[in-house]
């Protein structure tokens, strides 16, 4: 199966990251600041998807960059710096969740703390509730693959680097997840209804369905 | 001997790859032909698109949520904490031979320009 080539923009960014890493090793702190600036938002999103809590995600991102700084020597450049950071972020976030659990802090509480109008909309739409629960119920690797692909729009090459698995495995996890979710949606009466009406589109934000003028 | 289930899985996987734009050109042509001929295939592709869009809309890390986050303060905190850490040593790194791409990087004029632009921006800010 064809692997999507790394596009020119991505390649330039990857090379620029490597250059900056070299500069950091020469003692240039400003270069590290640029690296943080470039990647902190993406890592914040990745952390949020696991912790579902802004403060916890912020802690994760800070810890991630400090670890990255400390371990810069162990970065071998086999994967992109972004993929490497992702790995650290995901591991740190998972550890954070574990420690929250140990402290008897309810994960449900963390989820609720993110509530806003998004949650309100979701509760109104049973199809989204079902989908959310199906995503939560996916095996960890499938969940990770779908999150990295759909939320972060990463290539399968990047996903395989982050998940530390072969390209085909990353892709297989994604296919299984997407097909599983599709099969659950297909039998949901509301999904069928939405599709039958045809002239509906998913609002970019928060899973609200809006009518599209034809 | 492949059974029907395996064949069905191959077909389903091919549609996922098609939706992801990750198929060989020949296969892509075959799938496009199939799409023209078969309403079932069109239904599958449409369902996959819908599924993806709906999953996307459930992203817990949506932008409105991140508006509450002070990225600048976070950056400053990270840099302050890093100042107390031992800085990475290039000597050790080079000894391990793990940074093989450094020669390539030196040849990249564009990259140098891009990096100096970033460094300059950072100096101005601080």
mmCIF file of C-alpha atoms in Angstrom:
data_model
loop_
_atom_site.group_PDB
_atom_site.id
_atom_site.type_symbol
_atom_site.label_atom_id
_atom_site.label_comp_id
_atom_site.label_asym_id
_atom_site.label_seq_id
_atom_site.Cartn_x
_atom_site.Cartn_y
_atom_site.Cartn_z
ATOM 1 C CA UNK A 1 0.000 0.000 0.000
ATOM 2 C CA UNK A 2 1.229 3.490 -0.806
ATOM 3 C CA UNK A 3 2.713 5.517 1.983
ATOM 4 C CA UNK A 4 1.862 9.170 1.812
ATOM 5 C CA UNK A 5 5.084 11.038 1.092
ATOM 6 C CA UNK A 6 6.104 13.734 3.510
ATOM 7 C CA UNK A 7 5.198 17.004 1.792
ATOM 8 C CA UNK A 8 7.652 19.826 1.266
ATOM 9 C CA UNK A 9 6.239 21.972 4.034
ATOM 10 C CA UNK A 10 6.435 19.177 6.582
ATOM 11 C CA UNK A 11 9.961 18.338 5.485
ATOM 12 C CA UNK A 12 11.094 21.935 5.860
ATOM 13 C CA UNK A 13 9.574 22.090 9.323
ATOM 14 C CA UNK A 14 11.203 18.806 10.305
ATOM 15 C CA UNK A 15 14.585 20.028 9.102
ATOM 16 C CA UNK A 16 14.100 23.342 10.836
ATOM 17 C CA UNK A 17 13.337 21.445 14.046
ATOM 18 C CA UNK A 18 16.555 19.458 13.698
ATOM 19 C CA UNK A 19 18.504 22.618 13.136
ATOM 20 C CA UNK A 20 16.966 24.213 16.212
ATOM 21 C CA UNK A 21 17.768 21.134 18.286
ATOM 22 C CA UNK A 22 21.393 21.452 17.264
ATOM 23 C CA UNK A 23 21.373 25.071 18.291
ATOM 24 C CA UNK A 24 19.878 24.178 21.672
ATOM 25 C CA UNK A 25 22.702 21.730 22.175
ATOM 26 C CA UNK A 26 25.129 24.538 21.439
ATOM 27 C CA UNK A 27 23.552 26.398 24.336
ATOM 28 C CA UNK A 28 21.078 28.566 22.490
ATOM 29 C CA UNK A 29 18.024 28.792 24.726
ATOM 30 C CA UNK A 30 16.188 30.991 22.249
ATOM 31 C CA UNK A 31 16.085 28.058 19.849
ATOM 32 C CA UNK A 32 14.388 25.936 22.471
ATOM 33 C CA UNK A 33 11.830 28.691 22.958
ATOM 34 C CA UNK A 34 11.059 28.514 19.245
ATOM 35 C CA UNK A 35 10.625 24.748 19.448
ATOM 36 C CA UNK A 36 8.234 25.127 22.367
ATOM 37 C CA UNK A 37 6.281 27.843 20.604
ATOM 38 C CA UNK A 38 5.956 25.755 17.482
ATOM 39 C CA UNK A 39 4.658 22.643 19.146
ATOM 40 C CA UNK A 40 3.011 23.604 22.417
ATOM 41 C CA UNK A 41 -0.480 24.113 21.013
ATOM 42 C CA UNK A 42 -0.486 20.732 19.266
ATOM 43 C CA UNK A 43 0.800 19.039 22.418
ATOM 44 C CA UNK A 44 -1.777 20.906 24.503
ATOM 45 C CA UNK A 45 -4.533 19.476 22.328
ATOM 46 C CA UNK A 46 -3.078 15.981 22.579
ATOM 47 C CA UNK A 47 -2.889 16.279 26.370
ATOM 48 C CA UNK A 48 -6.433 17.650 26.594
ATOM 49 C CA UNK A 49 -7.796 14.688 24.698
ATOM 50 C CA UNK A 50 -6.515 12.421 27.425
ATOM 51 C CA UNK A 51 -6.898 14.488 30.588
ATOM 52 C CA UNK A 52 -10.041 16.422 29.542
ATOM 53 C CA UNK A 53 -8.925 19.094 31.947
ATOM 54 C CA UNK A 54 -7.211 22.369 31.080
ATOM 55 C CA UNK A 55 -5.015 22.605 34.185
ATOM 56 C CA UNK A 56 -3.969 18.977 34.007
ATOM 57 C CA UNK A 57 -3.211 19.329 30.290
ATOM 58 C CA UNK A 58 -1.125 22.418 30.951
ATOM 59 C CA UNK A 59 0.891 20.502 33.561
ATOM 60 C CA UNK A 60 1.384 17.701 31.062
ATOM 61 C CA UNK A 61 2.669 20.068 28.391
ATOM 62 C CA UNK A 62 5.083 21.744 30.780
ATOM 63 C CA UNK A 63 6.370 18.387 31.963
ATOM 64 C CA UNK A 64 6.665 17.238 28.362
ATOM 65 C CA UNK A 65 8.903 20.096 27.312
ATOM 66 C CA UNK A 66 11.057 19.840 30.402
ATOM 67 C CA UNK A 67 11.519 16.116 29.748
ATOM 68 C CA UNK A 68 12.245 16.863 26.099
ATOM 69 C CA UNK A 69 14.859 19.417 27.101
ATOM 70 C CA UNK A 70 16.490 17.015 29.538
ATOM 71 C CA UNK A 71 16.446 14.137 27.083
ATOM 72 C CA UNK A 72 17.352 16.007 23.944
ATOM 73 C CA UNK A 73 20.518 13.934 23.731
ATOM 74 C CA UNK A 74 18.514 10.746 23.426
ATOM 75 C CA UNK A 75 16.561 12.093 20.461
ATOM 76 C CA UNK A 76 18.063 10.188 17.572
ATOM 77 C CA UNK A 77 16.262 11.862 14.698
ATOM 78 C CA UNK A 78 14.813 8.570 13.466
ATOM 79 C CA UNK A 79 11.362 10.052 13.768
ATOM 80 C CA UNK A 80 10.367 13.697 13.575
ATOM 81 C CA UNK A 81 10.754 15.874 16.648
ATOM 82 C CA UNK A 82 6.966 16.324 16.625
ATOM 83 C CA UNK A 83 6.378 12.557 16.773
ATOM 84 C CA UNK A 84 8.904 12.275 19.575
ATOM 85 C CA UNK A 85 7.160 15.025 21.525
ATOM 86 C CA UNK A 86 3.816 13.341 20.952
ATOM 87 C CA UNK A 87 5.146 10.151 22.494
ATOM 88 C CA UNK A 88 6.333 12.022 25.576
ATOM 89 C CA UNK A 89 3.062 13.959 25.826
ATOM 90 C CA UNK A 90 0.870 10.877 25.551
ATOM 91 C CA UNK A 91 2.910 8.942 28.105
ATOM 92 C CA UNK A 92 2.995 11.878 30.502
ATOM 93 C CA UNK A 93 -0.753 12.413 30.144
ATOM 94 C CA UNK A 94 -1.485 8.758 30.800
ATOM 95 C CA UNK A 95 0.707 8.817 33.894
ATOM 96 C CA UNK A 96 -1.093 11.915 35.064
ATOM 97 C CA UNK A 97 -4.439 10.178 34.690
ATOM 98 C CA UNK A 98 -3.099 7.210 36.654
ATOM 99 C CA UNK A 99 -1.924 9.436 39.466
ATOM 100 C CA UNK A 100 -5.277 11.224 39.535
ATOM 101 C CA UNK A 101 -6.949 7.853 39.910
ATOM 102 C CA UNK A 102 -4.609 6.943 42.742
ATOM 103 C CA UNK A 103 -5.569 10.146 44.492
ATOM 104 C CA UNK A 104 -9.208 9.025 44.162
ATOM 105 C CA UNK A 105 -9.986 11.942 41.964
ATOM 106 C CA UNK A 106 -12.887 10.987 39.781
ATOM 107 C CA UNK A 107 -12.141 10.906 36.089
ATOM 108 C CA UNK A 108 -15.824 11.561 35.503
ATOM 109 C CA UNK A 109 -15.305 14.763 37.465
ATOM 110 C CA UNK A 110 -12.529 15.754 35.109
ATOM 111 C CA UNK A 111 -14.734 15.141 32.133
ATOM 112 C CA UNK A 112 -17.495 17.219 33.664
ATOM 113 C CA UNK A 113 -15.093 20.059 34.276
ATOM 114 C CA UNK A 114 -14.782 20.473 30.536
ATOM 115 C CA UNK A 115 -18.478 20.906 30.119
ATOM 116 C CA UNK A 116 -19.702 23.825 28.149
ATOM 117 C CA UNK A 117 -22.195 24.182 25.443
ATOM 118 C CA UNK A 118 -20.519 21.289 23.628
ATOM 119 C CA UNK A 119 -21.646 18.825 26.259
ATOM 120 C CA UNK A 120 -25.126 20.276 26.299
ATOM 121 C CA UNK A 121 -25.450 19.782 22.564
ATOM 122 C CA UNK A 122 -24.065 16.285 22.749
ATOM 123 C CA UNK A 123 -26.565 15.227 25.347
ATOM 124 C CA UNK A 124 -29.363 16.373 23.126
ATOM 125 C CA UNK A 125 -28.186 14.264 20.263
ATOM 126 C CA UNK A 126 -28.333 10.610 21.103
ATOM 127 C CA UNK A 127 -26.351 9.674 18.046
ATOM 128 C CA UNK A 128 -23.410 11.666 19.349
ATOM 129 C CA UNK A 129 -23.761 10.201 22.794
ATOM 130 C CA UNK A 130 -23.640 6.762 21.304
ATOM 131 C CA UNK A 131 -20.650 7.629 19.137
ATOM 132 C CA UNK A 132 -18.767 9.140 22.051
ATOM 133 C CA UNK A 133 -19.336 6.042 24.112
ATOM 134 C CA UNK A 134 -18.250 3.828 21.211
ATOM 135 C CA UNK A 135 -15.020 5.828 20.816
ATOM 136 C CA UNK A 136 -14.347 5.546 24.543
ATOM 137 C CA UNK A 137 -14.929 1.820 24.306
ATOM 138 C CA UNK A 138 -12.445 1.236 21.483
ATOM 139 C CA UNK A 139 -9.269 -0.691 22.279
ATOM 140 C CA UNK A 140 -6.557 1.760 23.327
ATOM 141 C CA UNK A 141 -4.475 1.463 20.166
ATOM 142 C CA UNK A 142 -7.484 1.931 17.895
ATOM 143 C CA UNK A 143 -8.592 4.923 19.925
ATOM 144 C CA UNK A 144 -5.139 6.420 19.665
ATOM 145 C CA UNK A 145 -4.954 5.827 15.919
ATOM 146 C CA UNK A 146 -8.325 7.437 15.267
ATOM 147 C CA UNK A 147 -7.568 10.377 17.517
ATOM 148 C CA UNK A 148 -4.211 11.073 15.868
ATOM 149 C CA UNK A 149 -5.659 10.746 12.391
ATOM 150 C CA UNK A 150 -9.019 12.472 12.730
ATOM 151 C CA UNK A 151 -8.310 15.080 15.406
ATOM 152 C CA UNK A 152 -4.675 15.822 14.610
ATOM 153 C CA UNK A 153 -4.766 15.059 10.895
ATOM 154 C CA UNK A 154 -1.454 13.217 11.104
ATOM 155 C CA UNK A 155 -0.107 10.961 8.370
ATOM 156 C CA UNK A 156 0.027 7.207 9.001
ATOM 157 C CA UNK A 157 3.803 7.477 8.999
ATOM 158 C CA UNK A 158 3.668 9.953 11.871
ATOM 159 C CA UNK A 159 1.074 7.832 13.664
ATOM 160 C CA UNK A 160 3.292 4.763 13.372
ATOM 161 C CA UNK A 161 6.214 6.731 14.813
ATOM 162 C CA UNK A 162 4.158 7.994 17.726
ATOM 163 C CA UNK A 163 2.635 4.583 18.421
ATOM 164 C CA UNK A 164 6.010 2.964 17.904
ATOM 165 C CA UNK A 165 4.632 0.344 15.555
ATOM 166 C CA UNK A 166 4.925 -0.543 11.844
ATOM 167 C CA UNK A 167 3.100 1.619 9.320
ATOM 168 C CA UNK A 168 0.663 -1.152 8.419
ATOM 169 C CA UNK A 169 -0.211 -1.759 12.057
ATOM 170 C CA UNK A 170 -1.010 1.902 12.593
ATOM 171 C CA UNK A 171 -3.180 1.863 9.524
ATOM 172 C CA UNK A 172 -4.896 -1.391 10.502
ATOM 173 C CA UNK A 173 -5.761 0.055 13.909
ATOM 174 C CA UNK A 174 -7.272 3.084 12.237
ATOM 175 C CA UNK A 175 -9.263 1.022 9.722
ATOM 176 C CA UNK A 176 -10.658 -1.245 12.441
ATOM 177 C CA UNK A 177 -11.690 1.759 14.516
ATOM 178 C CA UNK A 178 -13.332 3.693 11.705
ATOM 179 C CA UNK A 179 -15.187 0.666 10.370
ATOM 180 C CA UNK A 180 -16.358 -0.271 13.842
ATOM 181 C CA UNK A 181 -17.714 3.236 14.425
ATOM 182 C CA UNK A 182 -19.329 3.259 11.008
ATOM 183 C CA UNK A 183 -21.061 -0.036 11.682
ATOM 184 C CA UNK A 184 -22.451 1.312 14.957
ATOM 185 C CA UNK A 185 -23.676 4.493 13.299
ATOM 186 C CA UNK A 186 -25.283 2.628 10.426
ATOM 187 C CA UNK A 187 -27.730 0.885 12.720
ATOM 188 C CA UNK A 188 -28.591 4.028 14.648
ATOM 189 C CA UNK A 189 -32.009 5.329 13.579
ATOM 190 C CA UNK A 190 -30.974 8.994 13.830
ATOM 191 C CA UNK A 191 -27.959 8.479 11.650
ATOM 192 C CA UNK A 192 -30.172 6.944 9.004
ATOM 193 C CA UNK A 193 -32.552 9.851 9.350
ATOM 194 C CA UNK A 194 -29.804 12.408 8.901
ATOM 195 C CA UNK A 195 -28.568 10.638 5.841
ATOM 196 C CA UNK A 196 -32.040 10.196 4.379
ATOM 197 C CA UNK A 197 -32.695 13.901 4.671
ATOM 198 C CA UNK A 198 -29.496 14.444 2.777
ATOM 199 C CA UNK A 199 -29.497 18.222 3.011
ATOM 200 C CA UNK A 200 -27.859 18.235 6.416
ATOM 201 C CA UNK A 201 -24.337 19.069 7.219
ATOM 202 C CA UNK A 202 -22.291 18.714 10.343
ATOM 203 C CA UNK A 203 -21.470 22.020 11.912
ATOM 204 C CA UNK A 204 -17.721 22.220 12.381
ATOM 205 C CA UNK A 205 -18.121 22.943 16.030
ATOM 206 C CA UNK A 206 -19.594 20.651 18.576
ATOM 207 C CA UNK A 207 -21.533 18.140 16.540
ATOM 208 C CA UNK A 208 -24.559 20.301 15.952
ATOM 209 C CA UNK A 209 -26.459 19.523 12.834
ATOM 210 C CA UNK A 210 -27.580 22.457 10.775
ATOM 211 C CA UNK A 211 -29.718 22.552 7.707
ATOM 212 C CA UNK A 212 -27.908 23.455 4.533
ATOM 213 C CA UNK A 213 -29.700 25.592 2.013
ATOM 214 C CA UNK A 214 -29.736 23.884 -1.318
ATOM 215 C CA UNK B 1 -7.607 -20.313 0.602
ATOM 216 C CA UNK B 2 -9.174 -17.001 1.432
ATOM 217 C CA UNK B 3 -12.673 -16.995 2.753
ATOM 218 C CA UNK B 4 -15.439 -14.544 2.009
ATOM 219 C CA UNK B 5 -14.974 -12.710 5.283
ATOM 220 C CA UNK B 6 -11.355 -11.928 4.462
ATOM 221 C CA UNK B 7 -12.324 -10.717 1.014
ATOM 222 C CA UNK B 8 -15.007 -8.474 2.479
ATOM 223 C CA UNK B 9 -12.500 -7.064 4.912
ATOM 224 C CA UNK B 10 -10.092 -6.298 2.066
ATOM 225 C CA UNK B 11 -12.811 -4.427 0.242
ATOM 226 C CA UNK B 12 -13.798 -2.459 3.333
ATOM 227 C CA UNK B 13 -10.179 -1.609 4.035
ATOM 228 C CA UNK B 14 -9.719 -0.458 0.460
ATOM 229 C CA UNK B 15 -12.615 1.979 0.904
ATOM 230 C CA UNK B 16 -11.101 3.341 4.093
ATOM 231 C CA UNK B 17 -7.802 3.831 2.263
ATOM 232 C CA UNK B 18 -9.668 5.527 -0.566
ATOM 233 C CA UNK B 19 -11.353 7.945 1.820
ATOM 234 C CA UNK B 20 -7.967 8.630 3.402
ATOM 235 C CA UNK B 21 -6.384 9.279 0.002
ATOM 236 C CA UNK B 22 -3.875 6.553 0.677
ATOM 237 C CA UNK B 23 -4.218 4.196 -2.292
ATOM 238 C CA UNK B 24 -2.000 3.346 -5.244
ATOM 239 C CA UNK B 25 -3.049 5.132 -8.474
ATOM 240 C CA UNK B 26 -4.158 1.887 -10.159
ATOM 241 C CA UNK B 27 -6.273 0.874 -7.227
ATOM 242 C CA UNK B 28 -7.699 4.370 -7.048
ATOM 243 C CA UNK B 29 -8.831 4.124 -10.647
ATOM 244 C CA UNK B 30 -10.495 0.757 -9.979
ATOM 245 C CA UNK B 31 -12.294 2.114 -6.960
ATOM 246 C CA UNK B 32 -13.477 5.170 -8.841
ATOM 247 C CA UNK B 33 -14.884 2.943 -11.573
ATOM 248 C CA UNK B 34 -16.632 0.887 -8.931
ATOM 249 C CA UNK B 35 -18.084 4.034 -7.411
ATOM 250 C CA UNK B 36 -19.588 5.012 -10.746
ATOM 251 C CA UNK B 37 -21.210 1.620 -11.150
ATOM 252 C CA UNK B 38 -22.327 0.709 -7.668
ATOM 253 C CA UNK B 39 -24.662 2.623 -5.386
ATOM 254 C CA UNK B 40 -23.669 0.323 -2.513
ATOM 255 C CA UNK B 41 -20.083 1.496 -2.886
ATOM 256 C CA UNK B 42 -21.176 5.113 -2.903
ATOM 257 C CA UNK B 43 -23.137 4.435 0.259
ATOM 258 C CA UNK B 44 -20.060 2.955 1.952
ATOM 259 C CA UNK B 45 -17.886 5.924 1.030
ATOM 260 C CA UNK B 46 -20.563 8.386 2.124
ATOM 261 C CA UNK B 47 -20.950 6.571 5.466
ATOM 262 C CA UNK B 48 -17.207 6.631 6.015
ATOM 263 C CA UNK B 49 -17.075 10.370 5.367
ATOM 264 C CA UNK B 50 -20.003 10.959 7.708
ATOM 265 C CA UNK B 51 -18.451 8.814 10.392
ATOM 266 C CA UNK B 52 -15.177 10.704 10.158
ATOM 267 C CA UNK B 53 -16.878 14.096 10.287
ATOM 268 C CA UNK B 54 -18.964 13.098 13.261
ATOM 269 C CA UNK B 55 -15.943 11.763 15.118
ATOM 270 C CA UNK B 56 -14.125 15.006 14.324
ATOM 271 C CA UNK B 57 -16.918 17.040 15.850
ATOM 272 C CA UNK B 58 -16.373 15.228 19.148
ATOM 273 C CA UNK B 59 -12.801 16.417 19.594
ATOM 274 C CA UNK B 60 -12.451 17.252 23.299
ATOM 275 C CA UNK B 61 -9.610 19.671 22.511
ATOM 276 C CA UNK B 62 -11.648 22.117 20.496
ATOM 277 C CA UNK B 63 -10.425 25.634 19.851
ATOM 278 C CA UNK B 64 -12.993 27.410 22.015
ATOM 279 C CA UNK B 65 -11.746 25.433 24.969
ATOM 280 C CA UNK B 66 -8.177 26.418 24.231
ATOM 281 C CA UNK B 67 -9.108 30.098 24.195
ATOM 282 C CA UNK B 68 -8.975 29.955 27.984
ATOM 283 C CA UNK B 69 -5.384 28.776 27.830
ATOM 284 C CA UNK B 70 -2.596 31.339 28.140
ATOM 285 C CA UNK B 71 0.016 29.963 25.761
ATOM 286 C CA UNK B 72 2.474 32.781 26.404
ATOM 287 C CA UNK B 73 2.421 32.305 30.171
ATOM 288 C CA UNK B 74 2.849 28.593 29.673
ATOM 289 C CA UNK B 75 5.835 29.147 27.383
ATOM 290 C CA UNK B 76 7.483 31.457 29.894
ATOM 291 C CA UNK B 77 6.932 28.937 32.679
ATOM 292 C CA UNK B 78 8.484 26.150 30.617
ATOM 293 C CA UNK B 79 11.534 28.234 29.744
ATOM 294 C CA UNK B 80 12.003 29.308 33.348
ATOM 295 C CA UNK B 81 11.878 25.693 34.489
ATOM 296 C CA UNK B 82 14.293 24.631 31.775
ATOM 297 C CA UNK B 83 16.815 27.226 32.893
ATOM 298 C CA UNK B 84 17.249 25.269 36.108
ATOM 299 C CA UNK B 85 17.957 22.057 34.167
ATOM 300 C CA UNK B 86 21.328 20.880 32.915
ATOM 301 C CA UNK B 87 21.542 21.921 29.278
ATOM 302 C CA UNK B 88 21.852 19.200 26.640
ATOM 303 C CA UNK B 89 25.455 18.683 25.535
ATOM 304 C CA UNK B 90 26.213 18.512 21.837
ATOM 305 C CA UNK B 91 29.531 16.780 22.518
ATOM 306 C CA UNK B 92 27.803 13.783 24.007
ATOM 307 C CA UNK B 93 25.289 13.717 21.218
ATOM 308 C CA UNK B 94 27.888 13.786 18.475
ATOM 309 C CA UNK B 95 29.884 11.074 20.201
ATOM 310 C CA UNK B 96 26.869 8.805 20.033
ATOM 311 C CA UNK B 97 26.667 9.457 16.295
ATOM 312 C CA UNK B 98 22.955 9.853 16.422
ATOM 313 C CA UNK B 99 22.645 13.142 14.590
ATOM 314 C CA UNK B 100 23.509 12.033 11.104
ATOM 315 C CA UNK B 101 21.425 14.621 9.347
ATOM 316 C CA UNK B 102 23.470 17.622 10.483
ATOM 317 C CA UNK B 103 25.458 17.779 7.230
ATOM 318 C CA UNK B 104 22.289 17.931 5.189
ATOM 319 C CA UNK B 105 21.037 20.719 7.331
ATOM 320 C CA UNK B 106 24.100 22.853 6.837
ATOM 321 C CA UNK B 107 23.462 22.833 3.121
ATOM 322 C CA UNK B 108 19.995 24.167 3.442
ATOM 323 C CA UNK B 109 20.044 27.876 2.745
ATOM 324 C CA UNK B 110 16.300 28.249 3.119
ATOM 325 C CA UNK B 111 16.405 26.575 6.443
ATOM 326 C CA UNK B 112 19.055 28.950 7.726
ATOM 327 C CA UNK B 113 16.953 31.897 6.640
ATOM 328 C CA UNK B 114 13.893 30.417 8.257
ATOM 329 C CA UNK B 115 15.703 29.750 11.529
ATOM 330 C CA UNK B 116 17.336 33.148 11.705
ATOM 331 C CA UNK B 117 13.903 34.708 11.142
ATOM 332 C CA UNK B 118 12.530 32.803 14.109
ATOM 333 C CA UNK B 119 15.529 33.647 16.283
ATOM 334 C CA UNK B 120 15.225 37.308 15.389
ATOM 335 C CA UNK B 121 11.532 37.302 16.183
ATOM 336 C CA UNK B 122 12.228 35.746 19.522
ATOM 337 C CA UNK B 123 14.975 38.274 20.383
ATOM 338 C CA UNK B 124 12.689 41.154 19.502
ATOM 339 C CA UNK B 125 9.957 39.777 21.673
ATOM 340 C CA UNK B 126 12.137 39.272 24.693
#
